[in-house]
Structure formats: structure tokens, C-alpha cells
mmCIF file with all atom_site columns, C-alpha atoms in Angstrom:
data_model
loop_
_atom_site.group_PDB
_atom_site.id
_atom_site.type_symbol
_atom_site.label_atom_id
_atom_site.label_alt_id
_atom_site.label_comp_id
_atom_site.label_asym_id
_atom_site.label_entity_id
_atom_site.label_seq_id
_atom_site.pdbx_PDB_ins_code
_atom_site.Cartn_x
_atom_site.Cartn_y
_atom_site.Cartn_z
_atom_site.occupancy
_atom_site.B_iso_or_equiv
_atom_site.pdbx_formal_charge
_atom_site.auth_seq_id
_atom_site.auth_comp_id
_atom_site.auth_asym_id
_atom_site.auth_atom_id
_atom_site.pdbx_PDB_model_num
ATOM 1   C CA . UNK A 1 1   ? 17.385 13.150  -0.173  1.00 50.00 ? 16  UNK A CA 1
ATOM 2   C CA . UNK A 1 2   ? 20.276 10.719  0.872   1.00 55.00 ? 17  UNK A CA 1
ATOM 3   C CA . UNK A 1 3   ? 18.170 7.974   -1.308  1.00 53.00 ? 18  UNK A CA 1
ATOM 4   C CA . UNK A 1 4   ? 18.204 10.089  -4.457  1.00 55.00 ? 19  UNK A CA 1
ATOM 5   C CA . UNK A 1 5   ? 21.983 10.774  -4.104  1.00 58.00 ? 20  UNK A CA 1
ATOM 6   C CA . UNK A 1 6   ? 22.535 6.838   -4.123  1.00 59.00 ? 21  UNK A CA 1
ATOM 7   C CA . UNK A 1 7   ? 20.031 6.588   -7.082  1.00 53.00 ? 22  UNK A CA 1
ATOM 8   C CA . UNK A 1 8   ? 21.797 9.040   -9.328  1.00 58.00 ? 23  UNK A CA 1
ATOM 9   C CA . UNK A 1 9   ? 25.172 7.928   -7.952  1.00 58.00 ? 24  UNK A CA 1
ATOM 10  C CA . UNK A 1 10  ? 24.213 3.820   -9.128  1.00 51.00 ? 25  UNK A CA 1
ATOM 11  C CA . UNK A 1 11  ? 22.815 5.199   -12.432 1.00 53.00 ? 26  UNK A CA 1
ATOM 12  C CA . UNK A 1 12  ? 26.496 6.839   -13.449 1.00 57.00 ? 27  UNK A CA 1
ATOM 13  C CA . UNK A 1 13  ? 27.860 3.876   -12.330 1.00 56.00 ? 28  UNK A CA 1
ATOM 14  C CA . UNK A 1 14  ? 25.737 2.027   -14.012 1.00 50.00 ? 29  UNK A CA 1
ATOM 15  C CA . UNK A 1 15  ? 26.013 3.861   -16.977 1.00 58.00 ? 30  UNK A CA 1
ATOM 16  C CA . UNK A 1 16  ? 29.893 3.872   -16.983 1.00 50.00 ? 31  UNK A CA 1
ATOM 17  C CA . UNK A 1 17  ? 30.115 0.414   -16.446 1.00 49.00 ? 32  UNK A CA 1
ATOM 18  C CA . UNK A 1 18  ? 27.495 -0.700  -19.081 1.00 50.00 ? 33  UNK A CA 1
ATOM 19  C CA . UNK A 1 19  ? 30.056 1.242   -21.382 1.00 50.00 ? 34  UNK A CA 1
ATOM 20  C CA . UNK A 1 20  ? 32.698 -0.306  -20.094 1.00 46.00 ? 35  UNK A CA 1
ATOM 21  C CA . UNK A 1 21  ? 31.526 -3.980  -20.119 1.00 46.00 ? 36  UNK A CA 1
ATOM 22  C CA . UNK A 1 22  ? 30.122 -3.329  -23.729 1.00 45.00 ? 37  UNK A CA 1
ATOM 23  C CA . UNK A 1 23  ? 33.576 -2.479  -24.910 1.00 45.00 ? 38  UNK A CA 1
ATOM 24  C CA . UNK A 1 24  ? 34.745 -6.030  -23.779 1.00 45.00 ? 39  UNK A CA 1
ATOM 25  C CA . UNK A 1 25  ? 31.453 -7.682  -24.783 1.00 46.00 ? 40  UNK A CA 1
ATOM 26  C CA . UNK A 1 26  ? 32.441 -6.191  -28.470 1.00 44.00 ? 41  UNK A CA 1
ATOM 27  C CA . UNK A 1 27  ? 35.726 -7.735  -28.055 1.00 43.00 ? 42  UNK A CA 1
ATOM 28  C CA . UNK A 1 28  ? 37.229 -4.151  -27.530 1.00 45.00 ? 43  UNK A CA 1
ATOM 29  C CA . UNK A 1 29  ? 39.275 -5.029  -24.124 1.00 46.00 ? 44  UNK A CA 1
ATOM 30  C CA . UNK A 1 30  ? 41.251 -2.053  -23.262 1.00 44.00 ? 45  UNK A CA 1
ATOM 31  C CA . UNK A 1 31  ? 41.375 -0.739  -26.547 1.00 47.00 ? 46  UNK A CA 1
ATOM 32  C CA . UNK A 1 32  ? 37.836 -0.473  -26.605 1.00 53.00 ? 47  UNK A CA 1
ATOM 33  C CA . UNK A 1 33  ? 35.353 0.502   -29.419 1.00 64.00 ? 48  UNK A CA 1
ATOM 34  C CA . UNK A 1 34  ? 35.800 4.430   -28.874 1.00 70.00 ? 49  UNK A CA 1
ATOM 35  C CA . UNK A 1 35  ? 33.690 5.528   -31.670 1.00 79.00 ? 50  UNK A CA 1
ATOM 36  C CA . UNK A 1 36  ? 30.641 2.829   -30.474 1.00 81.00 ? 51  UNK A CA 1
ATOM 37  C CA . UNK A 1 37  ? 30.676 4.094   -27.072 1.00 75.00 ? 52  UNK A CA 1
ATOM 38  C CA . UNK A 1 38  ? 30.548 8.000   -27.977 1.00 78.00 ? 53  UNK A CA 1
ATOM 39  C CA . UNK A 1 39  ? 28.035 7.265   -30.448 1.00 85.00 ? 54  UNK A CA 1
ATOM 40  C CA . UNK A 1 40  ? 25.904 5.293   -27.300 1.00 84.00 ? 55  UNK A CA 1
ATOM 41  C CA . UNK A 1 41  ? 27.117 8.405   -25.237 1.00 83.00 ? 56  UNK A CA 1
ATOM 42  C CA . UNK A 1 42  ? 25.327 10.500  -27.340 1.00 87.00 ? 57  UNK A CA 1
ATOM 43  C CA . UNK A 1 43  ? 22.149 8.979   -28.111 1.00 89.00 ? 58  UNK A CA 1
ATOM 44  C CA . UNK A 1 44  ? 21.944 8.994   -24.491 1.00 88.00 ? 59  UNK A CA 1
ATOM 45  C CA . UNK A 1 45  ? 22.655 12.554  -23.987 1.00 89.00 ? 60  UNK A CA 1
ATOM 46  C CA . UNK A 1 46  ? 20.408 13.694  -27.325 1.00 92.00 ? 61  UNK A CA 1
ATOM 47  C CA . UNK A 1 47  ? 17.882 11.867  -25.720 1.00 92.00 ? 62  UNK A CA 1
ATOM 48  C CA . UNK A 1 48  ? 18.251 13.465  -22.322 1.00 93.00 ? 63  UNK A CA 1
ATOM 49  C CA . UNK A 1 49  ? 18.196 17.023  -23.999 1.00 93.00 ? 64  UNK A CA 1
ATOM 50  C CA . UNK A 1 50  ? 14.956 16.021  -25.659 1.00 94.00 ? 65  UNK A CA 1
ATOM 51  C CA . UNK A 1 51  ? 12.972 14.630  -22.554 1.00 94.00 ? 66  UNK A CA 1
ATOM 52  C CA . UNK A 1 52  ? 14.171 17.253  -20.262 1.00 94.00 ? 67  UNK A CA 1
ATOM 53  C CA . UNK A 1 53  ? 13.763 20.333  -22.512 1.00 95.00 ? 68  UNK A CA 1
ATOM 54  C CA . UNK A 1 54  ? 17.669 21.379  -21.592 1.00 94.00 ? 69  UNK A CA 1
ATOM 55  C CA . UNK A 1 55  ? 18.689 24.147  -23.512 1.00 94.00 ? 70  UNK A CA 1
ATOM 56  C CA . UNK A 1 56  ? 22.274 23.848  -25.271 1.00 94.00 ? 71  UNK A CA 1
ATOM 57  C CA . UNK A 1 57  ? 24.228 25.087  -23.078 1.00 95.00 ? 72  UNK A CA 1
ATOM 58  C CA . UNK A 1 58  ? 22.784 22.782  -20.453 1.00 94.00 ? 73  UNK A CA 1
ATOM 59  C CA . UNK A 1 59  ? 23.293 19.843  -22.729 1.00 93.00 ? 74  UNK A CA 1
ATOM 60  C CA . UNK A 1 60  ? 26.988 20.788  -23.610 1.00 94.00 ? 75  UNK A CA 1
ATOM 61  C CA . UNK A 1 61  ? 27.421 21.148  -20.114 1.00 94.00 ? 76  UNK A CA 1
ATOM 62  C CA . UNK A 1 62  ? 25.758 17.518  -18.908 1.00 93.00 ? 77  UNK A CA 1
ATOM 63  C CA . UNK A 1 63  ? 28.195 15.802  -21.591 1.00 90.00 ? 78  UNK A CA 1
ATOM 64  C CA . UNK A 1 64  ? 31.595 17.634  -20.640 1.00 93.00 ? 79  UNK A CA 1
ATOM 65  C CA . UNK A 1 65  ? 30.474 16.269  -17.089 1.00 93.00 ? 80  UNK A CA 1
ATOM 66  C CA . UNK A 1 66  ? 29.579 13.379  -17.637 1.00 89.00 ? 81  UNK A CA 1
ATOM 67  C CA . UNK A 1 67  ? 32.752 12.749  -20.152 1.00 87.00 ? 82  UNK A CA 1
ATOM 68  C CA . UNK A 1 68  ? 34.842 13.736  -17.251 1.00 90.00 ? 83  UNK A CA 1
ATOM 69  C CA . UNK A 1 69  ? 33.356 11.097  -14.297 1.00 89.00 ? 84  UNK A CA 1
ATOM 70  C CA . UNK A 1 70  ? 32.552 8.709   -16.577 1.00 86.00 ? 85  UNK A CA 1
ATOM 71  C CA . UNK A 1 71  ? 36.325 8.649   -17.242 1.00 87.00 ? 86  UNK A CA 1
ATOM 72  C CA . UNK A 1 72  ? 37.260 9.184   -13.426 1.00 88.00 ? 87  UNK A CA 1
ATOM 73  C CA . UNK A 1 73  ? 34.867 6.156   -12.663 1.00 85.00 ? 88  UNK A CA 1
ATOM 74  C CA . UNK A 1 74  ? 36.035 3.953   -15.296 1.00 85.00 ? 89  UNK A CA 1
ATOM 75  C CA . UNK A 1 75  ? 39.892 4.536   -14.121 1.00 85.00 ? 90  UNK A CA 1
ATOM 76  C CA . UNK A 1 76  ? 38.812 3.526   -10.643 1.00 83.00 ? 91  UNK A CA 1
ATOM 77  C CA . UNK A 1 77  ? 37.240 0.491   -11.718 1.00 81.00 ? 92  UNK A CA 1
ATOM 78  C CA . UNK A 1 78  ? 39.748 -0.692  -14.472 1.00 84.00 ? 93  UNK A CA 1
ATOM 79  C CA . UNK A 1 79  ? 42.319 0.131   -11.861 1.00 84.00 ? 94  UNK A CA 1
ATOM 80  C CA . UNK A 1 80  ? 44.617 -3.128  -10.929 1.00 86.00 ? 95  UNK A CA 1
ATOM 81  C CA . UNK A 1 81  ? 44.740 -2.255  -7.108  1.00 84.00 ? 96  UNK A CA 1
ATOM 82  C CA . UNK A 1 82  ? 41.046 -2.224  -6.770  1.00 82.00 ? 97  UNK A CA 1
ATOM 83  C CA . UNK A 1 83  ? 40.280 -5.494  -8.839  1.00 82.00 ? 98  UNK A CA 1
ATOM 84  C CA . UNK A 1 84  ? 40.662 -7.546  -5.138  1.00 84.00 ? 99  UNK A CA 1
ATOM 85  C CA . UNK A 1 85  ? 38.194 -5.271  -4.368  1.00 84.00 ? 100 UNK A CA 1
ATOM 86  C CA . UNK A 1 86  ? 34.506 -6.524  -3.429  1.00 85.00 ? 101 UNK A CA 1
ATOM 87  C CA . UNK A 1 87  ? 31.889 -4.139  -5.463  1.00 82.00 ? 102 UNK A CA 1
ATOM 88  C CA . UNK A 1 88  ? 30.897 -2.618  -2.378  1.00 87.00 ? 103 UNK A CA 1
ATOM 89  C CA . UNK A 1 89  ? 34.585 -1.516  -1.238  1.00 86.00 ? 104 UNK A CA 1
ATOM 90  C CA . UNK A 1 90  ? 34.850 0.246   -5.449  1.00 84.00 ? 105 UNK A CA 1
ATOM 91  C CA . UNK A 1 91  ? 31.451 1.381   -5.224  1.00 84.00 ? 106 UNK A CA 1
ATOM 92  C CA . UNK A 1 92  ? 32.559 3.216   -1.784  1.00 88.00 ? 107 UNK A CA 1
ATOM 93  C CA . UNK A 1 93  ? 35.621 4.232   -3.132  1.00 86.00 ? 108 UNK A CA 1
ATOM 94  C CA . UNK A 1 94  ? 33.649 6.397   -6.132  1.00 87.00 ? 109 UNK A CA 1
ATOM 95  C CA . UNK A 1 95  ? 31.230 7.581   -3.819  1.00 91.00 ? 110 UNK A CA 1
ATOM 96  C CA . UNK A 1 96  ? 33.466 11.385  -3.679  1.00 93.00 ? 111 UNK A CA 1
ATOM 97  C CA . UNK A 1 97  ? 33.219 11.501  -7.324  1.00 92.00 ? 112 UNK A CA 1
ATOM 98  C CA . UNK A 1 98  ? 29.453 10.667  -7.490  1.00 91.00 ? 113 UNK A CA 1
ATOM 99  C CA . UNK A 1 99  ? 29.106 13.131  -4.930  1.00 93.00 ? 114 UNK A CA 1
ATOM 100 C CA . UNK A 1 100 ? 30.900 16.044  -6.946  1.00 94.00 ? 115 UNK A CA 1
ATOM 101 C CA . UNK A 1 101 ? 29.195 14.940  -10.294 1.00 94.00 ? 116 UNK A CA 1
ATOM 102 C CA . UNK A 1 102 ? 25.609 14.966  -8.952  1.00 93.00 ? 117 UNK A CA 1
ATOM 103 C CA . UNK A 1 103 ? 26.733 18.699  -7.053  1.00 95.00 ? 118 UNK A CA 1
ATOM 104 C CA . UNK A 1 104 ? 28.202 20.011  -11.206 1.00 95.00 ? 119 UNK A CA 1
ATOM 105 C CA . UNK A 1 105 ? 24.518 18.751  -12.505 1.00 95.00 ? 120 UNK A CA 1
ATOM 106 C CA . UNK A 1 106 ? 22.961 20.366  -10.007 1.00 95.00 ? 121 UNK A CA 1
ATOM 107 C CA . UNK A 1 107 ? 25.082 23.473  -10.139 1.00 95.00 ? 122 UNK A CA 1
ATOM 108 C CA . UNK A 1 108 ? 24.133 23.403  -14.166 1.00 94.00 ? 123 UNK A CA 1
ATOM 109 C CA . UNK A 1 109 ? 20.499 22.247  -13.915 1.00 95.00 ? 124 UNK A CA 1
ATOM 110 C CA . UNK A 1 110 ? 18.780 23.688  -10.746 1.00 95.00 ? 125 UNK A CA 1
ATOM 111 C CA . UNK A 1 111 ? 16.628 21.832  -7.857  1.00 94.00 ? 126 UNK A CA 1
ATOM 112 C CA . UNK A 1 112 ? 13.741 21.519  -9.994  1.00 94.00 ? 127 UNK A CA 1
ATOM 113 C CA . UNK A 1 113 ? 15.144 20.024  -12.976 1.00 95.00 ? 128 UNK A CA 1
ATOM 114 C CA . UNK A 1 114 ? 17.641 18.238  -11.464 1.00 95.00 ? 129 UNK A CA 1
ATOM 115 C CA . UNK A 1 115 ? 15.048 16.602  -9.559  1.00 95.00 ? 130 UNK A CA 1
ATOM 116 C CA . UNK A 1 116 ? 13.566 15.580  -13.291 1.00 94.00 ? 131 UNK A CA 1
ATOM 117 C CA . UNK A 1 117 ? 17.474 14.455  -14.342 1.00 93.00 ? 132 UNK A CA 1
ATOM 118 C CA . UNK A 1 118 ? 17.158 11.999  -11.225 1.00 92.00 ? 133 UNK A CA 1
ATOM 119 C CA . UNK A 1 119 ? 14.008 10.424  -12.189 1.00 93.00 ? 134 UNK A CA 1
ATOM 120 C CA . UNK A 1 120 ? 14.730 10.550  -16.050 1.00 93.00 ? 135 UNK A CA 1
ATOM 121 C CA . UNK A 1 121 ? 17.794 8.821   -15.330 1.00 90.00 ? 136 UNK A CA 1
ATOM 122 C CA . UNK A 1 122 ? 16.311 6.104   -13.026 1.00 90.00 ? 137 UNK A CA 1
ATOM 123 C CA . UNK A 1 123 ? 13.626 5.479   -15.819 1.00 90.00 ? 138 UNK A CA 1
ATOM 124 C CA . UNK A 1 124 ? 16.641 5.332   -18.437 1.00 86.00 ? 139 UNK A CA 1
ATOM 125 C CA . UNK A 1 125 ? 19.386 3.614   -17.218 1.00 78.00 ? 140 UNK A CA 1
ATOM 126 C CA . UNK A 1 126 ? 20.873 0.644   -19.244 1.00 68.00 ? 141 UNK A CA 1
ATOM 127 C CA . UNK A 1 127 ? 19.361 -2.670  -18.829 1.00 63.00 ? 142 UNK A CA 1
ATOM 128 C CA . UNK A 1 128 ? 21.449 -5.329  -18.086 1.00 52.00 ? 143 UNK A CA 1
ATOM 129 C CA . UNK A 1 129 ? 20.633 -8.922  -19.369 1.00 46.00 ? 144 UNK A CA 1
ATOM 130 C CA . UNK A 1 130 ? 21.547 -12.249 -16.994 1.00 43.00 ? 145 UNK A CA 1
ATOM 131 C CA . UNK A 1 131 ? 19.665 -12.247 -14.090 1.00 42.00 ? 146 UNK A CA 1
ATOM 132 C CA . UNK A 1 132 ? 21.153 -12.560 -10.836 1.00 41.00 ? 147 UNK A CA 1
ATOM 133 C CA . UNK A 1 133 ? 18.967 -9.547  -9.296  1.00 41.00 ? 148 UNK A CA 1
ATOM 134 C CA . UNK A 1 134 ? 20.336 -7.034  -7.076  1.00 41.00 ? 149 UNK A CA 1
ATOM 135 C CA . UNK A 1 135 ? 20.452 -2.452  -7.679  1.00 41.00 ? 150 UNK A CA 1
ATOM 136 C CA . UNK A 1 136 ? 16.430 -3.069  -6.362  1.00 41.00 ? 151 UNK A CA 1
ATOM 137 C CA . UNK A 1 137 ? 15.535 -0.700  -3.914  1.00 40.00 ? 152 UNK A CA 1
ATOM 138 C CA . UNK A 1 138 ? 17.690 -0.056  -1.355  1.00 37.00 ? 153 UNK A CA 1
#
């Protein structure tokens, strides 16, 4: 169980960074490309809805949560005090709030699909481009 907490916890991080580093790729920098990354947001989400059957209120309910820690998460890691930080030291540091977004989803989807969300997300996250390896099995 512990493994598929850490799976679904790197997959929002992945996520929020992939949003994040996109926005600079663009040339956004803080400003960022708002309308880009809600429109990637929810793709993602429209997608999600579709492959896991979630009913609207489900749906409505995975975006206002995701909205929320993708936000918390991004704060953390745009933060100036934790830039000296290694990833592992930021990556602890969002652990709580991976922990209380994977506990909402749960709350909103149930064991069963949840279980689904974990291994729809692991089959969906972002690909990154450049090599370097590492997020493998841990």
C-alpha cells in the first residue's frame, strides 16, 4: 500500500511540475501561460472522467482537488527558501500534502476506483523528454 501512496504522490508531483516547467519552457516564467495550462489541466481531467467512468460530480470534485494541491505543490516548489533544497528534501517536504490529496480522492472515489485512479494515473502521467533516468521503480 505504502508503494501506491509514493506512486500517486510522484504522479501529482509530476504532474504539477510538468505544468510548471512548461510555463517556463513557453517563456511564461512566473507569469505563466494560465490559459495553456488550464486548457492541459483539462484535457487531462476530461480524459480521466472518460477512462474511469466518473460521474460529474466525481469529476468536479477530482479538479477542485487537484486545482487546490497542484497550487499548494507548486508554492512549495517555486518557494525561494526551498530552492537550496536537494529534490529529495522538497519532495519530503510535500509529502503531508500528497498524503491529504490522495486521502480527498479517496474520500470522493472509493477503494475500488481509487485503486483504478492510481493505475490510470501511473499509465498517464506526463512524459518528460532528456534522458537522465530516474522516477523507475522504487
Amino acid at each position: 500500500m505504502n508503494f501506491s501512496k509514493k506512486m500517486i504522490g510522484c504522479a501529482t508531483i509530476v504532474i504539477a511540475l510538468f505544468t510548471t516547467s512548461s510555463v517556463f519552457a513557453q517563456g511564461g516564467g512566473m507569469r505563466g501561460d494560465t490559459a495553456a495550462m488550464r486548457q492541459r489541466q483539462e484535457a487531462m481531467l476530461a480524459k480521466m472522467k472518460t477512462d474511469l467512468s466518473l460521474t460529474q460530480v466525481q469529476a468536479d470534485s477530482m479538479k477542485a482537488i487537484s486545482t487546490e494541491f497542484n497550487q499548494k505543490m507548486r508554492d512549495i516548489f517555486m518557494d525561494p527558501a526551498n530552492q537550496g533544497m536537494s529534490r529529495e528534501d522538497r519532495m519530503a517536504k510535500m509529502q503531508p500534502l500528497r498524503d491529504a490529496q490522495n486521502a480527498r480522492i479517496q474520500a470522493v472515489l472509493g477503494p475500488d476506483l481509487f485503486k483504478k485512479y492510481q493505475d490510470w494515473m501511473q499509465a498517464n502521467r506526463p512524459q518528460r523528454g532528456g534522458g537522465g533516468g530516474g522516477g523507475g521503480n522504487q
